[in-house]
PDB file of C-alpha atoms and ligand atoms in Angstrom:
ATOM      1  CA  UNK O 887       0.000   0.000   0.000  1.00 50.00           C
ATOM      2  CA  UNK O 888       1.230   3.481  -0.842  1.00 60.00           C
ATOM      3  CA  UNK O 889       2.509   5.642   2.002  1.00 69.00           C
ATOM      4  CA  UNK O 890       0.107   8.193   3.396  1.00 79.00           C
ATOM      5  CA  UNK O 891       1.513  11.706   3.316  1.00 89.00           C
ATOM      6  CA  UNK O 892      -0.145  12.433   6.630  1.00 91.00           C
ATOM      7  CA  UNK O 893       0.429   9.868   9.347  1.00 91.00           C
ATOM      8  CA  UNK O 894      -1.260  10.253  12.716  1.00 94.00           C
ATOM      9  CA  UNK O 895      -1.748   7.749  15.475  1.00 94.00           C
ATOM     10  CA  UNK O 896      -5.319   6.645  16.031  1.00 94.00           C
ATOM     11  CA  UNK O 897      -5.178   8.500  19.366  1.00 95.00           C
ATOM     12  CA  UNK O 898      -4.305  11.712  17.527  1.00 96.00           C
ATOM     13  CA  UNK O 899      -7.126  11.187  15.022  1.00 96.00           C
ATOM     14  CA  UNK O 900      -9.514  10.625  17.900  1.00 96.00           C
ATOM     15  CA  UNK O 901      -8.538  13.937  19.422  1.00 96.00           C
ATOM     16  CA  UNK O 902      -9.074  15.983  16.235  1.00 95.00           C
ATOM     17  CA  UNK O 903     -12.216  14.295  14.849  1.00 97.00           C
ATOM     18  CA  UNK O 904     -15.721  14.109  16.236  1.00 97.00           C
ATOM     19  CA  UNK O 905     -16.767  10.602  17.363  1.00 97.00           C
ATOM     20  CA  UNK O 906     -18.932  10.218  14.244  1.00 96.00           C
ATOM     21  CA  UNK O 907     -16.131  11.399  11.946  1.00 97.00           C
ATOM     22  CA  UNK O 908     -13.710   9.045  13.686  1.00 98.00           C
ATOM     23  CA  UNK O 909     -16.063   6.115  13.252  1.00 98.00           C
ATOM     24  CA  UNK O 910     -16.524   6.720   9.514  1.00 98.00           C
ATOM     25  CA  UNK O 911     -13.093   8.033   8.526  1.00 98.00           C
ATOM     26  CA  UNK O 912     -10.872   5.805  10.642  1.00 97.00           C
ATOM     27  CA  UNK O 913     -13.055   2.760  11.271  1.00 97.00           C
ATOM     28  CA  UNK O 914     -14.674   2.586   7.823  1.00 96.00           C
ATOM     29  CA  UNK O 915     -18.122   3.240   9.189  1.00 96.00           C
ATOM     30  CA  UNK O 916     -21.115   4.392   7.171  1.00 96.00           C
ATOM     31  CA  UNK O 917     -23.350   7.254   8.206  1.00 97.00           C
ATOM     32  CA  UNK O 918     -27.112   6.830   8.056  1.00 97.00           C
ATOM     33  CA  UNK O 919     -28.420   7.793   4.606  1.00 97.00           C
ATOM     34  CA  UNK O 920     -29.956  11.287   4.366  1.00 97.00           C
ATOM     35  CA  UNK O 921     -28.315  12.175   7.701  1.00 95.00           C
ATOM     36  CA  UNK O 922     -25.455  14.270   6.347  1.00 93.00           C
ATOM     37  CA  UNK O 923     -25.626  18.027   5.913  1.00 93.00           C
ATOM     38  CA  UNK O 924     -23.894  17.963   2.517  1.00 97.00           C
ATOM     39  CA  UNK O 925     -26.302  15.576   0.817  1.00 96.00           C
ATOM     40  CA  UNK O 926     -28.636  18.394  -0.203  1.00 95.00           C
ATOM     41  CA  UNK O 927     -25.879  20.970  -0.683  1.00 97.00           C
ATOM     42  CA  UNK O 928     -26.172  22.548  -4.132  1.00 96.00           C
ATOM     43  CA  UNK O 929     -23.712  25.413  -3.676  1.00 97.00           C
ATOM     44  CA  UNK O 930     -20.754  25.729  -5.985  1.00 97.00           C
ATOM     45  CA  UNK O 931     -17.447  24.876  -4.414  1.00 97.00           C
ATOM     46  CA  UNK O 932     -14.956  22.214  -3.473  1.00 98.00           C
ATOM     47  CA  UNK O 933     -15.463  19.172  -1.271  1.00 98.00           C
ATOM     48  CA  UNK O 934     -12.460  18.341   0.884  1.00 98.00           C
ATOM     49  CA  UNK O 935     -11.356  15.456   3.098  1.00 98.00           C
ATOM     50  CA  UNK O 936     -12.767  16.154   6.578  1.00 98.00           C
ATOM     51  CA  UNK O 937      -9.680  14.608   8.146  1.00 97.00           C
ATOM     52  CA  UNK O 938      -6.803  16.310   6.297  1.00 97.00           C
ATOM     53  CA  UNK O 939      -8.370  19.019   4.093  1.00 97.00           C
ATOM     54  CA  UNK O 940      -7.197  17.652   0.747  1.00 97.00           C
ATOM     55  CA  UNK O 941      -9.464  18.831  -2.101  1.00 98.00           C
ATOM     56  CA  UNK O 942     -11.340  15.818  -3.467  1.00 98.00           C
ATOM     57  CA  UNK O 943     -14.485  16.656  -5.447  1.00 98.00           C
ATOM     58  CA  UNK O 944     -15.907  19.649  -7.302  1.00 98.00           C
ATOM     59  CA  UNK O 945     -19.563  20.616  -7.004  1.00 98.00           C
ATOM     60  CA  UNK O 946     -19.598  20.489 -10.818  1.00 98.00           C
ATOM     61  CA  UNK O 947     -19.515  16.673 -10.633  1.00 98.00           C
ATOM     62  CA  UNK O 948     -22.063  16.281  -7.813  1.00 98.00           C
ATOM     63  CA  UNK O 949     -25.368  14.742  -8.796  1.00 98.00           C
ATOM     64  CA  UNK O 950     -28.624  13.682  -7.223  1.00 96.00           C
ATOM     65  CA  UNK O 951     -28.309   9.922  -6.766  1.00 96.00           C
ATOM     66  CA  UNK O 952     -31.307   9.341  -4.520  1.00 96.00           C
ATOM     67  CA  UNK O 953     -29.136   7.208  -2.231  1.00 97.00           C
ATOM     68  CA  UNK O 954     -28.927   9.591   0.721  1.00 97.00           C
ATOM     69  CA  UNK O 955     -25.162  10.070   0.398  1.00 98.00           C
ATOM     70  CA  UNK O 956     -23.353  12.841  -1.492  1.00 98.00           C
ATOM     71  CA  UNK O 957     -22.585  11.448  -4.942  1.00 98.00           C
ATOM     72  CA  UNK O 958     -20.071  12.561  -7.537  1.00 98.00           C
ATOM     73  CA  UNK O 959     -19.242  11.222 -10.984  1.00 98.00           C
ATOM     74  CA  UNK O 960     -15.572  12.162 -10.814  1.00 98.00           C
ATOM     75  CA  UNK O 961     -12.679  13.123  -8.538  1.00 98.00           C
ATOM     76  CA  UNK O 962     -10.847  16.439  -8.983  1.00 97.00           C
ATOM     77  CA  UNK O 963      -7.807  14.372  -9.943  1.00 97.00           C
ATOM     78  CA  UNK O 964      -7.346  10.616  -9.769  1.00 96.00           C
ATOM     79  CA  UNK O 965      -4.320  10.982  -7.469  1.00 97.00           C
ATOM     80  CA  UNK O 966      -6.529  12.420  -4.711  1.00 97.00           C
ATOM     81  CA  UNK O 967      -7.974   9.030  -3.811  1.00 98.00           C
ATOM     82  CA  UNK O 968      -6.866   5.435  -3.588  1.00 97.00           C
ATOM     83  CA  UNK O 969      -9.188   2.556  -4.381  1.00 98.00           C
ATOM     84  CA  UNK O 970      -9.234  -0.736  -2.505  1.00 96.00           C
ATOM     85  CA  UNK O 971     -11.224  -3.878  -3.051  1.00 96.00           C
ATOM     86  CA  UNK O 972     -13.670  -4.256  -0.164  1.00 95.00           C
ATOM     87  CA  UNK O 973     -15.298  -7.650   0.284  1.00 94.00           C
ATOM     88  CA  UNK O 974     -16.931  -6.946   3.645  1.00 91.00           C
ATOM     89  CA  UNK O 975     -20.621  -7.586   4.321  1.00 89.00           C
ATOM     90  CA  UNK O 976     -20.715 -10.244   1.560  1.00 90.00           C
ATOM     91  CA  UNK O 977     -20.490  -7.569  -1.141  1.00 91.00           C
ATOM     92  CA  UNK O 978     -17.833  -6.862  -3.702  1.00 94.00           C
ATOM     93  CA  UNK O 979     -17.277  -3.122  -3.520  1.00 96.00           C
ATOM     94  CA  UNK O 980     -14.495  -0.665  -4.224  1.00 98.00           C
ATOM     95  CA  UNK O 981     -13.566   1.418  -1.207  1.00 98.00           C
ATOM     96  CA  UNK O 982     -12.449   5.027  -1.730  1.00 98.00           C
ATOM     97  CA  UNK O 983      -9.846   6.452   0.661  1.00 98.00           C
ATOM     98  CA  UNK O 984      -8.110   9.816   0.771  1.00 98.00           C
ATOM     99  CA  UNK O 985      -4.653   9.501  -0.795  1.00 97.00           C
ATOM    100  CA  UNK O 986      -3.134  11.975   1.631  1.00 97.00           C
ATOM    101  CA  UNK O 987      -4.251  10.631   5.006  1.00 96.00           C
ATOM    102  CA  UNK O 988      -5.673   7.190   4.224  1.00 96.00           C
ATOM    103  CA  UNK O 989      -9.079   8.005   5.714  1.00 97.00           C
ATOM    104  CA  UNK O 990     -12.186   6.170   4.540  1.00 98.00           C
ATOM    105  CA  UNK O 991     -14.471   8.266   2.332  1.00 98.00           C
ATOM    106  CA  UNK O 992     -16.977   5.829   0.856  1.00 98.00           C
ATOM    107  CA  UNK O 993     -17.268   3.548  -2.179  1.00 98.00           C
ATOM    108  CA  UNK O 994     -17.313   3.910  -5.956  1.00 98.00           C
ATOM    109  CA  UNK O 995     -19.791   2.104  -8.201  1.00 98.00           C
ATOM    110  CA  UNK O 996     -20.099   1.713 -11.940  1.00 97.00           C
ATOM    111  CA  UNK O 997     -23.671   2.952 -12.256  1.00 97.00           C
ATOM    112  CA  UNK O 998     -23.009   6.688 -12.368  1.00 98.00           C
ATOM    113  CA  UNK O 999     -24.026   9.177 -15.037  1.00 97.00           C
ATOM    114  CA  UNK O1000     -22.113  10.299 -18.105  1.00 96.00           C
ATOM    115  CA  UNK O1001     -19.409  11.227 -18.871  1.00 97.00           C
ATOM    116  CA  UNK O1002     -17.603   8.783 -16.546  1.00 98.00           C
ATOM    117  CA  UNK O1003     -20.284   6.264 -15.589  1.00 98.00           C
ATOM    118  CA  UNK O1004     -18.841   6.351 -12.065  1.00 98.00           C
ATOM    119  CA  UNK O1005     -20.734   7.016  -8.854  1.00 98.00           C
ATOM    120  CA  UNK O1006     -18.547   8.044  -5.940  1.00 98.00           C
ATOM    121  CA  UNK O1007     -20.842   7.458  -2.978  1.00 98.00           C
ATOM    122  CA  UNK O1008     -19.249   9.457  -0.180  1.00 98.00           C
ATOM    123  CA  UNK O1009     -20.167   9.899   3.460  1.00 98.00           C
ATOM    124  CA  UNK O1010     -21.128  13.498   4.186  1.00 98.00           C
ATOM    125  CA  UNK O1011     -19.290  13.287   7.498  1.00 98.00           C
ATOM    126  CA  UNK O1012     -16.068  12.463   5.620  1.00 98.00           C
ATOM    127  CA  UNK O1013     -16.280  15.729   3.694  1.00 98.00           C
ATOM    128  CA  UNK O1014     -15.715  19.396   4.278  1.00 98.00           C
ATOM    129  CA  UNK O1015     -16.970  22.036   1.879  1.00 97.00           C
ATOM    130  CA  UNK O1016     -15.454  25.309   0.687  1.00 97.00           C
ATOM    131  CA  UNK O1017     -17.824  27.639  -1.144  1.00 96.00           C
ATOM    132  CA  UNK O1018     -16.531  28.959  -4.430  1.00 91.00           C
ATOM    133  CA  UNK O1019     -16.497  32.588  -3.258  1.00 83.00           C
ATOM    134  CA  UNK O1020     -14.379  31.562  -0.281  1.00 76.00           C
ATOM    135  CA  UNK O1021     -11.893  29.622  -2.408  1.00 67.00           C
ATOM    136  CA  UNK O1022      -8.489  31.219  -2.702  1.00 65.00           C
ATOM    137  CA  UNK O1023      -8.792  32.811   0.720  1.00 67.00           C
ATOM    138  CA  UNK O1024      -6.332  31.700   3.353  1.00 59.00           C
ATOM    139  CA  UNK O1025      -6.684  27.970   4.013  1.00 52.00           C
ATOM    140  CA  UNK O1026      -5.927  25.835   7.147  1.00 49.00           C
TER     141      UNK O1026
HETATM  142 FE1   FE H1646      -7.476  13.052   3.907  1.00 94.66          FE
END
């Protein structure tokens, strides 16, 4: 497995994340569908990793999937995520993790819309959001 660029002990992650974020991001949990505050977000901007702040998805690729989880048909750049085969819960799925900190984001499926046909099904709690008008201002 590729090295993460940000390495923290699980104790450190616990201290910087909320319990729900920790459960999803570090223990590969799944939030309840329709529970996240970014599912209905239609503002223009950039979705970031909630754990390390890396920019992951653009609002331009977000679409209404009906699943209850924020869904995107593409990543800002393929090097922002790593994909792992996930055979848990008797399903064959592809897990999506942040390439910078290794945190769990969600899964990607092949039933997305054009032009990619991909559906990145991402936990809202794994994401941060920067509105377009705030982009370019001082970060972190
Ligand atoms: Fe990250």
